[in-house]
Coordinates of C-alpha atoms and ligand atoms in Angstrom, one line a residue:
M89 CA -3.1 -7.3 15.7
E90 CA -1.7 -8.8 18.8
R91 CA 1.9 -7.9 19.4
V92 CA 4.6 -10.6 19.5
S93 CA 5.7 -11.4 23.1
A94 CA 8.7 -9.7 24.7
A95 CA 10.3 -13.1 25.4
R96 CA 10.4 -14.0 21.7
V97 CA 11.7 -10.6 20.8
E98 CA 14.5 -10.9 23.3
Q99 CA 15.5 -14.3 21.9
A100 CA 15.5 -12.9 18.3
K101 CA 17.6 -9.9 19.4
I102 CA 20.3 -12.2 20.8
L103 CA 20.4 -14.4 17.8
L104 CA 20.4 -11.5 15.3
D105 CA 23.2 -9.7 17.1
R106 CA 25.2 -12.9 17.0
A107 CA 24.5 -13.5 13.3
L108 CA 24.6 -10.0 11.8
G109 CA 26.6 -7.9 14.3
G110 CA 25.2 -4.9 16.2
S111 CA 25.9 -2.3 13.5
K112 CA 23.0 -3.7 11.3
L113 CA 20.5 -3.7 14.1
L114 CA 18.4 -0.9 15.6
T115 CA 16.8 -1.6 19.0
E116 CA 16.5 1.8 20.7
A117 CA 13.0 3.3 20.9
V118 CA 14.1 6.6 19.3
S119 CA 15.7 4.9 16.2
L120 CA 12.8 2.4 15.9
E121 CA 10.0 5.0 15.7
P122 CA 10.6 6.1 12.1
Y123 CA 10.1 2.5 10.9
G124 CA 6.6 2.3 12.4
Y125 CA 4.8 4.2 9.7
D126 CA 4.7 4.8 5.9
R127 CA 3.1 7.6 3.9
S128 CA -0.4 6.3 4.5
E129 CA -3.0 7.1 7.2
A130 CA -2.4 3.7 8.8
A131 CA -1.9 4.0 12.5
P132 CA 1.9 3.7 13.3
V133 CA 3.2 0.5 15.1
T134 CA 6.7 0.8 16.4
P135 CA 8.8 -2.4 15.7
D136 CA 10.9 -4.1 18.3
I137 CA 13.9 -4.5 16.0
V138 CA 15.0 -3.0 12.7
V139 CA 17.5 -5.0 10.6
R140 CA 19.3 -2.9 8.0
A141 CA 20.2 -5.5 5.4
K142 CA 23.2 -5.0 3.2
S143 CA 23.2 -8.4 1.4
I144 CA 21.1 -11.4 0.6
Q145 CA 22.9 -13.3 3.4
D146 CA 21.7 -10.8 6.0
I147 CA 18.1 -11.4 4.7
E148 CA 18.5 -15.2 4.8
K149 CA 19.8 -15.1 8.3
T150 CA 17.1 -12.7 9.5
L151 CA 14.3 -14.8 8.0
A152 CA 15.8 -18.0 9.5
I153 CA 16.0 -16.5 13.0
A154 CA 12.5 -15.0 12.7
Q155 CA 11.1 -18.4 11.8
E156 CA 13.0 -20.1 14.6
T157 CA 11.9 -17.6 17.3
G158 CA 8.3 -17.0 15.9
V159 CA 8.9 -13.3 15.5
P160 CA 7.0 -11.5 12.6
V161 CA 8.9 -9.7 9.9
T162 CA 7.8 -6.7 7.8
P163 CA 9.9 -5.9 4.7
R164 CA 10.4 -2.3 4.0
S165 CA 12.2 -0.2 1.3
G166 CA 11.5 3.5 0.8
G167 CA 8.5 3.6 3.3
S168 CA 6.4 5.6 0.8
G169 CA 3.5 3.1 0.6
K170 CA 0.0 4.4 0.8
T171 CA -1.8 1.5 2.4
G172 CA 0.3 0.7 5.5
G173 CA 2.1 -2.2 3.8
A174 CA 5.4 -1.5 5.6
V175 CA 3.8 -0.9 9.0
P176 CA 4.7 -3.8 11.3
S177 CA 1.2 -4.6 12.5
A178 CA 2.3 -7.1 15.1
G179 CA 5.6 -5.4 16.1
G180 CA 8.6 -7.7 15.7
I181 CA 11.3 -7.1 13.0
V182 CA 11.2 -4.5 10.2
L183 CA 13.6 -5.9 7.6
C184 CA 14.8 -2.8 5.7
T185 CA 16.3 -3.4 2.2
Q186 CA 16.9 0.3 1.5
G187 CA 20.6 -0.1 2.0
M188 CA 20.9 -2.5 -0.9
Q189 CA 21.3 0.2 -3.5
N190 CA 23.5 -1.3 -6.2
I191 CA 22.6 -1.3 -9.9
L192 CA 24.4 -4.5 -10.8
E193 CA 24.1 -4.4 -14.5
I194 CA 22.7 -2.3 -17.3
N195 CA 22.8 -4.3 -20.5
P196 CA 22.1 -2.4 -23.7
N197 CA 22.4 -5.5 -25.9
D198 CA 19.8 -7.5 -24.0
M199 CA 18.0 -4.3 -23.0
L200 CA 17.7 -5.3 -19.3
A201 CA 19.0 -4.2 -15.9
V202 CA 19.7 -6.1 -12.7
V203 CA 19.1 -4.2 -9.5
E204 CA 19.0 -4.5 -5.8
P205 CA 15.8 -3.6 -3.9
G206 CA 17.0 -0.4 -2.3
V207 CA 17.8 1.5 -5.6
I208 CA 15.8 4.7 -5.6
L209 CA 13.6 4.8 -8.7
S210 CA 14.6 8.2 -10.0
D211 CA 18.3 7.2 -9.7
F212 CA 17.5 4.1 -11.8
H213 CA 15.7 6.3 -14.4
H214 CA 18.7 8.6 -14.7
A215 CA 21.2 5.7 -14.9
V216 CA 19.3 3.9 -17.7
E217 CA 18.5 7.1 -19.6
R218 CA 22.3 7.9 -19.7
E219 CA 22.6 4.7 -21.7
G220 CA 19.9 5.8 -24.2
L221 CA 17.4 3.3 -22.5
F222 CA 14.1 3.8 -20.7
Y223 CA 12.3 2.2 -17.8
P224 CA 8.7 3.5 -18.0
P225 CA 7.1 2.8 -14.6
D226 CA 7.1 6.2 -12.9
P227 CA 5.1 6.5 -9.7
N228 CA 5.0 10.1 -8.5
S229 CA 7.1 9.1 -5.5
A230 CA 10.0 8.3 -7.8
A231 CA 12.4 10.6 -5.9
Y232 CA 12.2 8.4 -2.7
C233 CA 10.5 5.1 -3.4
C234 CA 12.7 2.1 -4.1
L235 CA 12.5 -0.7 -6.7
G236 CA 11.9 -3.3 -4.0
G237 CA 8.7 -1.5 -2.9
N238 CA 7.8 -0.9 -6.5
L239 CA 7.8 -4.6 -7.3
A240 CA 6.0 -5.5 -4.0
E241 CA 3.2 -3.0 -4.9
N242 CA 3.3 -3.5 -8.7
A243 CA 3.6 0.3 -8.8
G244 CA 2.1 2.2 -11.7
G245 CA 2.1 6.0 -12.1
P246 CA 1.4 8.5 -14.9
R247 CA 3.0 6.7 -17.8
A248 CA 1.0 3.5 -17.3
F249 CA -1.6 4.5 -19.9
K250 CA 0.9 3.9 -22.7
Y251 CA 3.6 1.7 -21.2
G252 CA 1.9 -0.4 -18.5
V253 CA 2.9 -1.0 -14.9
T254 CA 5.9 -2.5 -13.0
R255 CA 4.9 -6.1 -13.6
D256 CA 5.2 -5.6 -17.4
Y257 CA 8.9 -4.9 -16.9
V258 CA 9.9 -7.6 -14.4
L259 CA 11.6 -10.5 -16.2
G260 CA 12.8 -12.2 -13.0
C261 CA 13.6 -11.7 -9.4
E262 CA 15.5 -13.2 -6.5
T263 CA 13.6 -13.7 -3.4
V264 CA 14.1 -15.2 0.1
L265 CA 11.3 -17.2 1.7
M266 CA 10.3 -17.1 5.3
G267 CA 12.8 -19.5 7.0
G268 CA 15.7 -18.2 4.9
Q269 CA 15.4 -20.2 1.6
P270 CA 16.6 -18.2 -1.4
L271 CA 14.9 -18.7 -4.8
Q272 CA 15.5 -17.5 -8.3
L273 CA 12.3 -16.7 -10.2
G274 CA 11.8 -15.9 -13.8
K275 CA 14.3 -15.4 -16.6
R276 CA 16.6 -13.0 -18.5
T277 CA 14.8 -13.6 -21.8
V278 CA 11.8 -11.7 -23.1
K279 CA 10.0 -14.9 -23.7
G280 CA 9.7 -17.9 -21.4
V281 CA 6.8 -20.2 -20.3
T282 CA 8.5 -22.7 -18.0
G283 CA 6.3 -23.7 -15.1
Y284 CA 4.0 -21.3 -13.2
D285 CA 4.7 -17.6 -13.5
L286 CA 5.8 -17.1 -9.9
T287 CA 7.5 -13.9 -10.8
A288 CA 4.1 -12.4 -11.7
L289 CA 2.8 -13.7 -8.3
M290 CA 5.6 -12.2 -6.4
V291 CA 5.2 -8.8 -8.0
G292 CA 2.3 -7.1 -6.2
S293 CA 2.3 -9.6 -3.3
E294 CA 2.9 -6.7 -0.9
G295 CA 5.8 -8.3 0.9
T296 CA 3.7 -11.2 2.2
L297 CA 5.2 -14.1 0.2
G298 CA 9.0 -13.4 0.2
V299 CA 11.6 -10.7 0.5
L300 CA 12.9 -9.4 -2.8
T301 CA 16.7 -9.2 -3.0
K302 CA 17.3 -8.6 -6.7
A303 CA 15.3 -8.0 -9.9
T304 CA 15.9 -8.3 -13.6
L305 CA 14.1 -5.5 -15.4
K306 CA 13.2 -5.1 -19.0
L307 CA 14.2 -1.8 -20.6
I308 CA 13.1 -0.2 -23.9
A309 CA 14.6 2.5 -26.1
K310 CA 14.4 6.0 -24.7
P311 CA 11.9 8.0 -26.7
A312 CA 13.5 10.6 -28.9
Q313 CA 11.2 13.5 -28.0
V314 CA 8.7 14.4 -25.3
H315 CA 6.0 17.1 -25.3
T316 CA 4.0 18.1 -22.2
I317 CA 0.6 19.9 -22.4
L318 CA -1.4 21.5 -19.6
A319 CA -5.1 21.9 -20.7
Q320 CA -7.6 23.7 -18.6
F321 CA -11.4 23.3 -18.6
P322 CA -14.5 25.0 -17.3
S323 CA -15.7 21.7 -15.6
V324 CA -14.5 18.2 -14.8
R325 CA -17.3 16.9 -17.1
V326 CA -15.8 18.8 -20.1
A327 CA -12.3 17.5 -19.2
G328 CA -13.8 14.0 -19.0
S329 CA -15.2 14.5 -22.5
A330 CA -11.8 15.4 -23.8
V331 CA -10.5 12.1 -22.5
S332 CA -13.2 10.3 -24.4
A333 CA -12.4 12.3 -27.5
F334 CA -8.7 11.2 -27.4
V335 CA -9.7 7.6 -27.0
R336 CA -12.1 7.9 -30.0
R337 CA -9.3 9.3 -32.1
G338 CA -6.9 6.5 -31.2
L339 CA -4.6 8.9 -29.4
V340 CA -2.4 7.3 -26.7
P341 CA -0.5 9.9 -24.8
R342 CA 2.0 8.4 -22.4
C343 CA 0.4 10.4 -19.5
L344 CA -3.2 11.5 -19.2
E345 CA -3.6 13.0 -15.7
L346 CA -6.9 14.6 -14.6
L347 CA -7.4 17.0 -11.7
D348 CA -10.9 18.2 -10.5
A349 CA -11.7 21.6 -9.0
G350 CA -10.7 20.5 -5.5
A351 CA -7.3 19.1 -6.6
L352 CA -6.8 22.2 -8.7
E353 CA -7.2 24.3 -5.5
A354 CA -4.1 22.5 -4.1
L355 CA -2.2 22.9 -7.4
R356 CA -2.8 26.7 -7.2
T357 CA -0.3 26.8 -4.3
F358 CA 2.5 26.1 -6.9
N359 CA 3.6 28.8 -9.3
L360 CA 1.9 27.5 -12.5
P361 CA 0.1 29.3 -15.4
L362 CA -3.4 28.5 -14.2
D363 CA -6.6 30.2 -15.3
A364 CA -8.5 31.9 -12.5
D365 CA -11.8 30.3 -13.6
A366 CA -10.6 26.8 -14.6
Q367 CA -12.4 24.1 -12.8
A368 CA -10.5 21.1 -14.1
L369 CA -7.2 20.3 -15.7
L370 CA -5.5 17.6 -17.8
I371 CA -1.7 17.1 -17.9
L372 CA -0.9 15.3 -21.2
E373 CA 2.4 14.0 -22.4
V374 CA 3.3 12.5 -25.7
D375 CA 6.6 10.9 -26.7
G376 CA 8.2 9.1 -29.7
E377 CA 9.9 10.1 -32.9
P378 CA 9.8 13.9 -33.6
N379 CA 7.3 13.8 -36.5
Q380 CA 4.8 11.5 -34.8
C381 CA 5.2 13.4 -31.5
D382 CA 4.5 16.7 -33.1
A383 CA 1.5 15.3 -34.9
D384 CA 0.1 13.8 -31.7
L385 CA 0.7 17.1 -29.9
E386 CA -1.4 18.9 -32.5
Q387 CA -4.2 16.4 -32.4
L388 CA -4.4 16.4 -28.6
G389 CA -4.4 20.2 -28.6
N390 CA -7.2 20.3 -31.2
A391 CA -9.3 17.8 -29.4
C392 CA -9.0 19.9 -26.2
D393 CA -10.1 23.0 -28.0
E394 CA -13.0 21.3 -29.7
V395 CA -14.5 20.1 -26.5
G396 CA -14.2 23.5 -24.9
A397 CA -10.9 23.9 -23.1
T398 CA -10.4 27.3 -21.7
S399 CA -6.7 27.2 -22.5
V400 CA -4.0 24.8 -23.8
W401 CA -0.4 25.4 -22.8
V402 CA 2.6 23.5 -24.2
A403 CA 5.8 23.4 -22.1
Q404 CA 8.5 25.1 -24.1
S405 CA 11.5 23.8 -22.3
E406 CA 12.8 21.0 -20.0
S407 CA 12.6 23.3 -17.1
Q408 CA 8.9 24.2 -17.7
R409 CA 8.2 20.4 -17.9
D410 CA 10.0 19.8 -14.7
R411 CA 8.2 22.6 -12.9
L412 CA 4.8 21.1 -14.0
W413 CA 5.7 17.6 -12.9
A414 CA 7.3 18.8 -9.7
A415 CA 3.9 20.3 -8.8
R416 CA 2.0 17.2 -9.9
R417 CA 4.4 15.0 -7.8
D418 CA 3.9 17.2 -4.7
L419 CA 0.1 17.4 -5.1
S420 CA -0.6 14.7 -2.4
P421 CA 1.3 16.7 0.3
A422 CA -0.3 19.9 -0.9
I423 CA -3.8 18.4 -0.6
R424 CA -2.8 17.2 2.9
K425 CA -2.6 20.9 3.9
L426 CA -6.3 21.6 2.9
S427 CA -7.7 19.9 6.0
A428 CA -6.6 18.3 9.3
H429 CA -7.1 14.7 7.9
K430 CA -7.3 13.1 4.5
L431 CA -7.7 9.6 3.2
S432 CA -6.8 8.9 -0.4
E433 CA -8.3 5.9 -2.3
D434 CA -7.0 4.7 -5.6
V435 CA -10.0 3.1 -7.3
V436 CA -10.1 2.1 -10.9
V437 CA -13.1 1.9 -13.3
P438 CA -13.2 1.1 -17.0
R439 CA -12.0 4.3 -18.5
S440 CA -15.3 5.0 -20.2
R441 CA -16.9 5.2 -16.7
I442 CA -14.6 8.0 -15.5
P443 CA -17.4 10.7 -15.9
D444 CA -19.8 8.4 -14.0
L445 CA -17.3 7.9 -11.2
L446 CA -16.8 11.7 -10.9
D447 CA -20.6 12.1 -10.7
E448 CA -20.8 9.4 -8.0
V449 CA -18.1 11.0 -6.0
A450 CA -20.0 14.3 -6.0
R451 CA -23.2 12.5 -5.0
I452 CA -21.5 10.6 -2.1
S453 CA -20.0 13.9 -0.9
E454 CA -23.3 15.6 -0.9
K455 CA -25.1 12.7 0.8
T456 CA -22.5 12.2 3.5
T457 CA -21.4 15.9 3.8
V458 CA -17.8 14.7 3.5
R459 CA -15.5 17.0 1.4
T460 CA -14.0 15.1 -1.5
L461 CA -11.7 15.8 -4.4
A462 CA -10.3 13.6 -7.2
Y463 CA -7.3 13.5 -9.4
G464 CA -5.1 10.8 -11.0
H465 CA -4.3 8.7 -14.0
A466 CA -7.6 9.2 -15.9
G467 CA -6.2 7.4 -19.0
D468 CA -6.2 4.1 -17.0
G469 CA -9.5 4.9 -15.3
N470 CA -7.5 5.2 -12.0
L471 CA -8.5 8.1 -9.8
H472 CA -7.2 9.0 -6.4
V473 CA -10.4 10.0 -4.6
N474 CA -9.6 12.0 -1.5
F475 CA -11.8 12.4 1.6
L476 CA -11.0 15.4 3.7
W477 CA -12.2 16.2 7.3
N478 CA -11.2 18.2 10.3
H479 CA -13.1 16.8 13.3
D480 CA -13.4 13.3 14.9
H481 CA -17.2 13.5 14.8
E482 CA -17.0 13.4 11.0
I483 CA -15.3 10.0 11.0
P484 CA -18.4 7.8 10.8
N485 CA -19.5 9.7 7.7
V486 CA -16.1 9.3 6.2
N487 CA -16.4 5.6 6.7
L488 CA -19.8 5.6 5.1
A489 CA -18.5 7.6 2.2
I490 CA -15.5 5.3 1.6
E491 CA -17.7 2.2 1.6
A492 CA -20.2 3.8 -0.7
L493 CA -17.4 4.7 -3.1
F494 CA -16.1 1.1 -3.1
R495 CA -19.6 -0.3 -3.7
E496 CA -20.1 2.1 -6.7
V497 CA -16.7 1.2 -8.2
I498 CA -17.4 -2.5 -8.0
A499 CA -20.9 -1.9 -9.5
M500 CA -19.1 -0.2 -12.4
H501 CA -16.9 -3.4 -12.9
G502 CA -14.0 -1.5 -11.4
T503 CA -11.4 -2.5 -8.7
L504 CA -10.5 -1.2 -5.2
S505 CA -6.9 -0.5 -5.9
G506 CA -5.1 0.4 -9.2
E507 CA -1.6 0.8 -7.7
H508 CA -1.4 1.3 -4.0
G509 CA -2.3 -2.3 -3.0
I510 CA -4.6 -3.5 -0.2
G511 CA -2.2 -3.3 2.8
I512 CA -3.9 -2.7 6.1
L513 CA -6.3 0.1 5.0
K514 CA -8.3 -1.7 2.3
A515 CA -8.2 -5.2 3.8
P516 CA -11.7 -4.8 5.4
Y517 CA -13.2 -4.2 2.0
L518 CA -11.5 -7.0 0.0
H519 CA -14.7 -9.0 0.3
L520 CA -16.6 -6.4 -1.7
E521 CA -14.6 -7.3 -4.8
Q522 CA -13.5 -10.9 -4.3
S523 CA -15.5 -14.0 -3.6
P524 CA -15.0 -16.0 -0.4
E525 CA -13.6 -18.8 -2.6
L526 CA -11.0 -16.5 -4.2
I527 CA -9.9 -15.1 -0.9
A528 CA -9.7 -18.6 0.6
L529 CA -7.5 -19.8 -2.3
Q530 CA -5.1 -16.8 -1.9
K531 CA -4.8 -17.5 1.8
Q532 CA -3.9 -21.1 0.9
I533 CA -1.1 -19.8 -1.4
K534 CA 0.1 -17.5 1.4
Q535 CA 0.2 -20.6 3.7
V536 CA 2.4 -22.5 1.3
F537 CA 5.0 -19.7 1.3
D538 CA 4.6 -18.7 5.0
P539 CA 3.0 -21.5 7.0
H540 CA 3.2 -19.6 10.3
N541 CA 1.9 -16.3 9.0
L542 CA 5.1 -14.5 10.1
L543 CA 5.9 -12.5 6.9
N544 CA 4.1 -9.2 6.9
P545 CA 1.0 -10.4 8.9
G546 CA -2.2 -8.4 8.9
K547 CA -2.0 -7.3 5.3
I548 CA -4.3 -7.9 2.3
F549 CA -6.6 -10.4 3.9
P550 CA -9.8 -9.2 5.6
T551 CA -9.8 -8.3 9.2
S552 CA -12.7 -7.0 11.2
G553 CA -13.3 -3.3 11.6
T554 CA -13.7 -0.4 9.2
H555 CA -11.2 1.6 7.3
R556 CA -8.0 2.3 9.4
A557 CA -10.1 1.3 12.4
C558 CA -10.9 5.0 12.6
Ligands
FAD245 C1 3.3 11.5 -2.9 C2 3.2 10.0 -3.3 C3 2.9 9.7 -4.6 C4 2.7 8.4 -5.0 N1 2.4 8.1 -6.3 C5 2.3 6.9 -6.7 C6 2.0 6.6 -8.1 O1 1.9 7.5 -8.9 N2 1.9 5.3 -8.4 C7 2.0 4.3 -7.5 O2 1.9 3.1 -7.9 N3 2.3 4.5 -6.2 C8 2.5 5.8 -5.8 N4 2.8 6.0 -4.5 C9 2.8 4.9 -3.5 C10 4.3 4.3 -3.2 O3 5.3 5.3 -3.5 C11 4.5 3.0 -4.0 O4 3.6 2.0 -3.6 C12 5.9 2.5 -4.0 O5 6.0 1.4 -4.9 C13 6.4 2.1 -2.6 O6 7.8 1.9 -2.6 P1 8.6 1.9 -1.3 O7 10.0 1.6 -1.6 O8 8.4 3.2 -0.6 O9 7.9 0.7 -0.5 P2 7.6 0.6 1.1 O10 6.6 1.6 1.5 O11 8.8 0.5 1.9 O12 6.8 -0.8 1.1 C14 5.7 -1.0 0.3 C15 5.3 -2.5 0.4 O13 6.3 -3.3 -0.2 C16 6.9 -4.2 0.7 N5 8.3 -4.3 0.4 C17 9.2 -3.3 0.5 N6 10.4 -3.7 0.2 C18 10.3 -5.1 -0.1 C19 11.2 -6.1 -0.4 N7 12.5 -5.9 -0.6 N8 10.7 -7.4 -0.6 C20 9.4 -7.6 -0.4 N9 8.5 -6.7 -0.1 C21 9.0 -5.4 0.1 C22 6.5 -3.7 2.1 O14 6.4 -4.8 3.0 C23 5.1 -3.0 1.8 O15 4.1 -4.0 1.8 C24 2.9 7.3 -4.0 C25 3.3 7.6 -2.7 C26 3.4 9.0 -2.3 C27 3.8 9.3 -0.9

């Protein structure tokens, strides 16, 4: 994207300094650089200004000045996004809400919480669990992603199979529109059908419609007991058949994570009880009342044995559970070490098509000679398919492999992204899934919220070029 002009930036700097004071602004190259990228492979773009917001008023003033000066604004929270959503494609202002970290209310009677966008997800989990309550959305980046980014991306994670995704827990939110207008969306009640559901629209809008400044989140009772299982298999096909067996028996573990042989190679770098000859693995977790939980555990274990698991291991203590999940949460960085470059997609297929998806990935890898591996939230049909390469001359084949994957996923009635969003990286492929009419309608919605296309431009909607312009 074309960068905003230096003259506009200078004008915005003067006005922002006057409105917010210098302490909330970063303008030196060295301090701007870390705000130019996220945790994706999107090429970094250094912003011209970073605003470190501390209040809704800071956000209102920033968005008013940005509109007045015509300078683009990219919202940012934890910077852990996987599709370049927080990368300021056209330069300009990064509006960081990470400093708004207050949990304003945890209400056990109404079973809700009110939070600011910079609250780190794992801090929020601990806070509500201390009250005997539970907030299920649990992306594997929980230790450093923030609730603002979770809402903007409609984050999922391992517990979505049983409990759903972020959108299922957002009752309402406060947002500021481009130009500085604040808006209260949604409600504090569990039910409510007044007008269009703009809360649902805002959740998952990837910071392109408004800047989130507060959220009212639904909580549920904390499950009394949790068991975690690690089951190992001789092949990914056998592991896939275990998943089908659970579904047939009506078993709904809260987590159902699958790793193929390539992902298992990365997991072996952690100190876990892994069989030398295992070629696939499932991490299963059940929760609930003790009797039900024990019964589910037994049934899941039996189903794994029946389809041919090589071993089934049950975590015996909280520390064993933590060790297993720590390894799972660090899997993505561990995979990154297997080659010079990697790209991770998060496609979804109807869960019955998981074995077909795995077969297709193997076929695509063979045809394009690009190394692949897959892991992820198999219970939801959501797999992170990774493409690994070492040399630039492999890039055209990587692009072919990615497009082939997307086409196969769409042919299986799947979707391009289960939880990471479209951002920059998947924008060139949106047309594979959505009709021109649907894309045009969404662009019209964007125009209503942001007529001058200044809020997080360059995201979601198709641009020319291939994946990451690589
Ligand atoms: C190792 C690893 C594991 C991950 N595992 C998962 C997983 O299991 N499930 C999953 O869903 N995701 C996962 N992610 C992706 C990522 O953590 C999530 O998308 C997360 O929700 C991003 O939150 P963030 O605070 O880091 O957002 P950022 O990266 O800062 O921003 C993400 C998007 O939200 C927008 N945004 C940020 N703050 C605001 C705001 N206040 N108002 C409006 N828009 C805003 C940004 O513009 C951007 O488009 C993983 C990432 C990593 C690195």
